[in-house]
PDB file of C-alpha atoms in Angstrom:
ATOM      1  CA  MET A   3      -8.629  -6.830 -10.194  1.00 42.00           C
ATOM      2  CA  HIS A   4      -8.901 -10.183  -7.758  1.00 42.00           C
ATOM      3  CA  MET A   5      -6.239 -10.845  -5.438  1.00 53.00           C
ATOM      4  CA  THR A   6      -6.031 -14.167  -3.375  1.00 55.00           C
ATOM      5  CA  HIS A   7      -4.831 -13.634   0.015  1.00 63.00           C
ATOM      6  CA  ASP A   8      -4.431 -17.675   0.533  1.00 70.00           C
ATOM      7  CA  SER A   9      -0.774 -19.007   1.354  1.00 75.00           C
ATOM      8  CA  ALA A  10      -1.689 -22.212   0.106  1.00 78.00           C
ATOM      9  CA  ALA A  11      -2.575 -20.856  -3.536  1.00 85.00           C
ATOM     10  CA  PRO A  12      -0.006 -21.929  -5.919  1.00 92.00           C
ATOM     11  CA  ALA A  13       2.813 -19.350  -7.898  1.00 93.00           C
ATOM     12  CA  ALA A  14       0.868 -17.349 -10.136  1.00 92.00           C
ATOM     13  CA  PRO A  15       1.890 -18.220 -13.906  1.00 94.00           C
ATOM     14  CA  PRO A  16       5.526 -17.301 -15.336  1.00 95.00           C
ATOM     15  CA  ILE A  17       5.274 -13.279 -16.588  1.00 94.00           C
ATOM     16  CA  ALA A  18       8.015 -12.088 -18.501  1.00 95.00           C
ATOM     17  CA  PHE A  19      10.656  -9.565 -16.547  1.00 94.00           C
ATOM     18  CA  GLU A  20       9.690  -6.444 -18.612  1.00 93.00           C
ATOM     19  CA  GLN A  21       6.220  -7.380 -17.152  1.00 94.00           C
ATOM     20  CA  PHE A  22       8.000  -7.057 -13.371  1.00 92.00           C
ATOM     21  CA  LEU A  23       9.265  -3.830 -14.102  1.00 92.00           C
ATOM     22  CA  ALA A  24       6.105  -2.286 -15.750  1.00 94.00           C
ATOM     23  CA  VAL A  25       5.051  -2.101 -11.893  1.00 96.00           C
ATOM     24  CA  ASP A  26       6.872   0.546 -10.720  1.00 97.00           C
ATOM     25  CA  ILE A  27       6.604  -0.368  -6.514  1.00 98.00           C
ATOM     26  CA  ARG A  28       7.940   2.729  -4.260  1.00 98.00           C
ATOM     27  CA  VAL A  29       8.897   3.264  -0.450  1.00 98.00           C
ATOM     28  CA  GLY A  30       7.216   6.054   0.782  1.00 98.00           C
ATOM     29  CA  THR A  31       7.063   7.662   4.387  1.00 98.00           C
ATOM     30  CA  ILE A  32       3.526   7.818   5.786  1.00 98.00           C
ATOM     31  CA  VAL A  33       3.235  11.577   6.917  1.00 98.00           C
ATOM     32  CA  GLU A  34      -0.586  11.574   7.831  1.00 98.00           C
ATOM     33  CA  ALA A  35      -3.033   8.849   9.022  1.00 98.00           C
ATOM     34  CA  LEU A  36      -6.585   9.403   9.244  1.00 96.00           C
ATOM     35  CA  PRO A  37     -10.173   7.398   9.996  1.00 94.00           C
ATOM     36  CA  PHE A  38     -11.941   6.498   6.942  1.00 92.00           C
ATOM     37  CA  PRO A  39     -15.712   5.943   8.234  1.00 89.00           C
ATOM     38  CA  GLN A  40     -17.243   6.194   4.776  1.00 87.00           C
ATOM     39  CA  ALA A  41     -15.272   2.985   3.505  1.00 85.00           C
ATOM     40  CA  ARG A  42     -16.922  -0.309   3.095  1.00 86.00           C
ATOM     41  CA  LYS A  43     -14.605  -2.371   5.090  1.00 89.00           C
ATOM     42  CA  PRO A  44     -12.715  -0.557   7.675  1.00 90.00           C
ATOM     43  CA  ALA A  45      -9.830   1.401   6.491  1.00 93.00           C
ATOM     44  CA  TYR A  46      -7.653   4.409   7.073  1.00 96.00           C
ATOM     45  CA  ARG A  47      -7.161   6.959   4.560  1.00 96.00           C
ATOM     46  CA  LEU A  48      -3.290   7.298   4.351  1.00 98.00           C
ATOM     47  CA  THR A  49      -1.011  10.386   3.032  1.00 98.00           C
ATOM     48  CA  ILE A  50       2.435   8.985   1.980  1.00 98.00           C
ATOM     49  CA  ASP A  51       5.538  10.690   1.234  1.00 98.00           C
ATOM     50  CA  PHE A  52       7.423   9.253  -1.954  1.00 98.00           C
ATOM     51  CA  GLY A  53      10.288  11.745  -1.897  1.00 98.00           C
ATOM     52  CA  PRO A  54      10.447  15.028  -4.055  1.00 97.00           C
ATOM     53  CA  ALA A  55      10.017  13.136  -7.916  1.00 95.00           C
ATOM     54  CA  ILE A  56       6.775  11.354  -6.711  1.00 97.00           C
ATOM     55  CA  GLY A  57       5.640  13.749  -4.128  1.00 98.00           C
ATOM     56  CA  ARG A  58       2.957  12.894  -1.591  1.00 98.00           C
ATOM     57  CA  LYS A  59       0.091  10.439  -2.762  1.00 98.00           C
ATOM     58  CA  THR A  60      -3.126   9.350  -0.919  1.00 97.00           C
ATOM     59  CA  SER A  61      -4.150   5.681  -0.329  1.00 97.00           C
ATOM     60  CA  SER A  62      -6.940   3.728   1.238  1.00 95.00           C
ATOM     61  CA  ALA A  63      -5.422   0.912   3.130  1.00 94.00           C
ATOM     62  CA  GLN A  64      -7.585  -1.879   5.403  1.00 94.00           C
ATOM     63  CA  ILE A  65      -5.347  -2.193   8.003  1.00 95.00           C
ATOM     64  CA  THR A  66      -7.089  -1.129  11.131  1.00 94.00           C
ATOM     65  CA  GLU A  67      -6.466  -5.004  12.718  1.00 93.00           C
ATOM     66  CA  HIS A  68      -2.805  -4.314  13.130  1.00 95.00           C
ATOM     67  CA  TYR A  69      -2.269  -1.040  13.105  1.00 97.00           C
ATOM     68  CA  ALA A  70      -3.284   2.283  15.451  1.00 95.00           C
ATOM     69  CA  LEU A  71      -3.626   5.516  13.628  1.00 95.00           C
ATOM     70  CA  ASP A  72      -0.839   7.166  15.857  1.00 93.00           C
ATOM     71  CA  GLU A  73       1.871   4.214  15.695  1.00 95.00           C
ATOM     72  CA  LEU A  74       1.341   4.657  11.443  1.00 98.00           C
ATOM     73  CA  VAL A  75       3.081   7.901  11.042  1.00 98.00           C
ATOM     74  CA  GLY A  76       6.553   8.276  10.635  1.00 98.00           C
ATOM     75  CA  ARG A  77       6.276   4.360   9.212  1.00 98.00           C
ATOM     76  CA  GLN A  78       8.166   3.457   6.060  1.00 98.00           C
ATOM     77  CA  VAL A  79       5.875   1.406   3.563  1.00 98.00           C
ATOM     78  CA  ALA A  80       5.792   0.199   0.158  1.00 98.00           C
ATOM     79  CA  ALA A  81       3.317   0.880  -2.654  1.00 98.00           C
ATOM     80  CA  VAL A  82       2.193   0.523  -6.176  1.00 98.00           C
ATOM     81  CA  VAL A  83       2.684   4.116  -7.869  1.00 98.00           C
ATOM     82  CA  ASN A  84       1.615   3.640 -10.946  1.00 97.00           C
ATOM     83  CA  PHE A  85      -1.561   2.041 -11.109  1.00 95.00           C
ATOM     84  CA  PRO A  86      -4.776   4.517 -12.189  1.00 95.00           C
ATOM     85  CA  PRO A  87      -6.239   6.308  -9.050  1.00 96.00           C
ATOM     86  CA  ARG A  88      -9.598   4.621  -7.778  1.00 94.00           C
ATOM     87  CA  GLN A  89     -12.423   6.289  -6.306  1.00 93.00           C
ATOM     88  CA  ILE A  90     -13.195   4.807  -2.953  1.00 89.00           C
ATOM     89  CA  GLY A  91     -16.445   6.651  -1.248  1.00 85.00           C
ATOM     90  CA  PRO A  92     -15.142  10.167  -1.107  1.00 88.00           C
ATOM     91  CA  VAL A  93     -11.409   9.626  -0.927  1.00 88.00           C
ATOM     92  CA  MET A  94      -9.409   9.380  -4.397  1.00 93.00           C
ATOM     93  CA  SER A  95      -7.031   6.437  -3.646  1.00 96.00           C
ATOM     94  CA  GLU A  96      -3.520   7.157  -5.721  1.00 98.00           C
ATOM     95  CA  VAL A  97      -1.346   4.226  -5.001  1.00 98.00           C
ATOM     96  CA  LEU A  98      -2.123   0.588  -3.748  1.00 97.00           C
ATOM     97  CA  THR A  99      -0.065   0.240  -0.234  1.00 97.00           C
ATOM     98  CA  LEU A 100       1.178  -3.140  -0.101  1.00 97.00           C
ATOM     99  CA  GLY A 101       0.694  -5.837   2.956  1.00 97.00           C
ATOM    100  CA  PHE A 102       1.069  -9.921   3.085  1.00 96.00           C
ATOM    101  CA  PRO A 103      -2.009 -11.622   5.033  1.00 94.00           C
ATOM    102  CA  ASP A 104      -1.530 -12.826   8.318  1.00 94.00           C
ATOM    103  CA  ALA A 105      -2.592 -16.267   9.578  1.00 94.00           C
ATOM    104  CA  GLU A 106      -6.093 -14.684   9.895  1.00 93.00           C
ATOM    105  CA  GLY A 107      -6.001 -12.873   6.466  1.00 92.00           C
ATOM    106  CA  ARG A 108      -5.444  -9.633   8.076  1.00 93.00           C
ATOM    107  CA  VAL A 109      -2.995  -7.240   6.614  1.00 94.00           C
ATOM    108  CA  VAL A 110       0.367  -6.516   7.360  1.00 97.00           C
ATOM    109  CA  LEU A 111       2.592  -3.697   5.822  1.00 97.00           C
ATOM    110  CA  VAL A 112       5.544  -4.296   3.905  1.00 96.00           C
ATOM    111  CA  GLY A 113       8.447  -1.881   4.494  1.00 96.00           C
ATOM    112  CA  PRO A 114      11.854  -1.911   4.139  1.00 97.00           C
ATOM    113  CA  GLY A 115      13.644  -3.421   7.702  1.00 95.00           C
ATOM    114  CA  THR A 116      16.037  -0.430   7.547  1.00 97.00           C
ATOM    115  CA  THR A 117      15.423   3.132   7.177  1.00 97.00           C
ATOM    116  CA  VAL A 118      16.045   3.857   3.062  1.00 98.00           C
ATOM    117  CA  PRO A 119      15.489   7.535   0.868  1.00 98.00           C
ATOM    118  CA  ASP A 120      11.874   7.493   0.111  1.00 98.00           C
ATOM    119  CA  GLY A 121      11.150   7.120  -3.582  1.00 98.00           C
ATOM    120  CA  GLY A 122      13.257   4.458  -3.919  1.00 97.00           C
ATOM    121  CA  ARG A 123      12.405   1.625  -6.190  1.00 97.00           C
ATOM    122  CA  LEU A 124      11.576  -1.874  -5.529  1.00 95.00           C
ATOM    123  CA  PHE A 125      14.270  -3.967  -7.528  1.00 91.00           C
TER     124      PHE A 125
END
């Protein structure tokens, strides 16, 4: 899956609303953030709690430039929860934590501006 991080890139081709609904994006709270030295690119291993229906999931996130491990726990983030899990080194990444690129292409996490219940689905 190739994703462009170029802010000058044109919008993607139109899709049907049903295709958007097929992507399950939920909010969760980071409950654990650990170093991930085995990753090819600098990354952290996150455990994110998506509430009782989905539970806790792991994610490998390349967010080391903007975030220290100790400031991540307790932060709410958005993630795609219905992609197949991906093996990244010794870690099974179960969800894709979402972010936007800053001016240098470094990841800035996406999350709600106000605390919301974990497990809420983006609409």
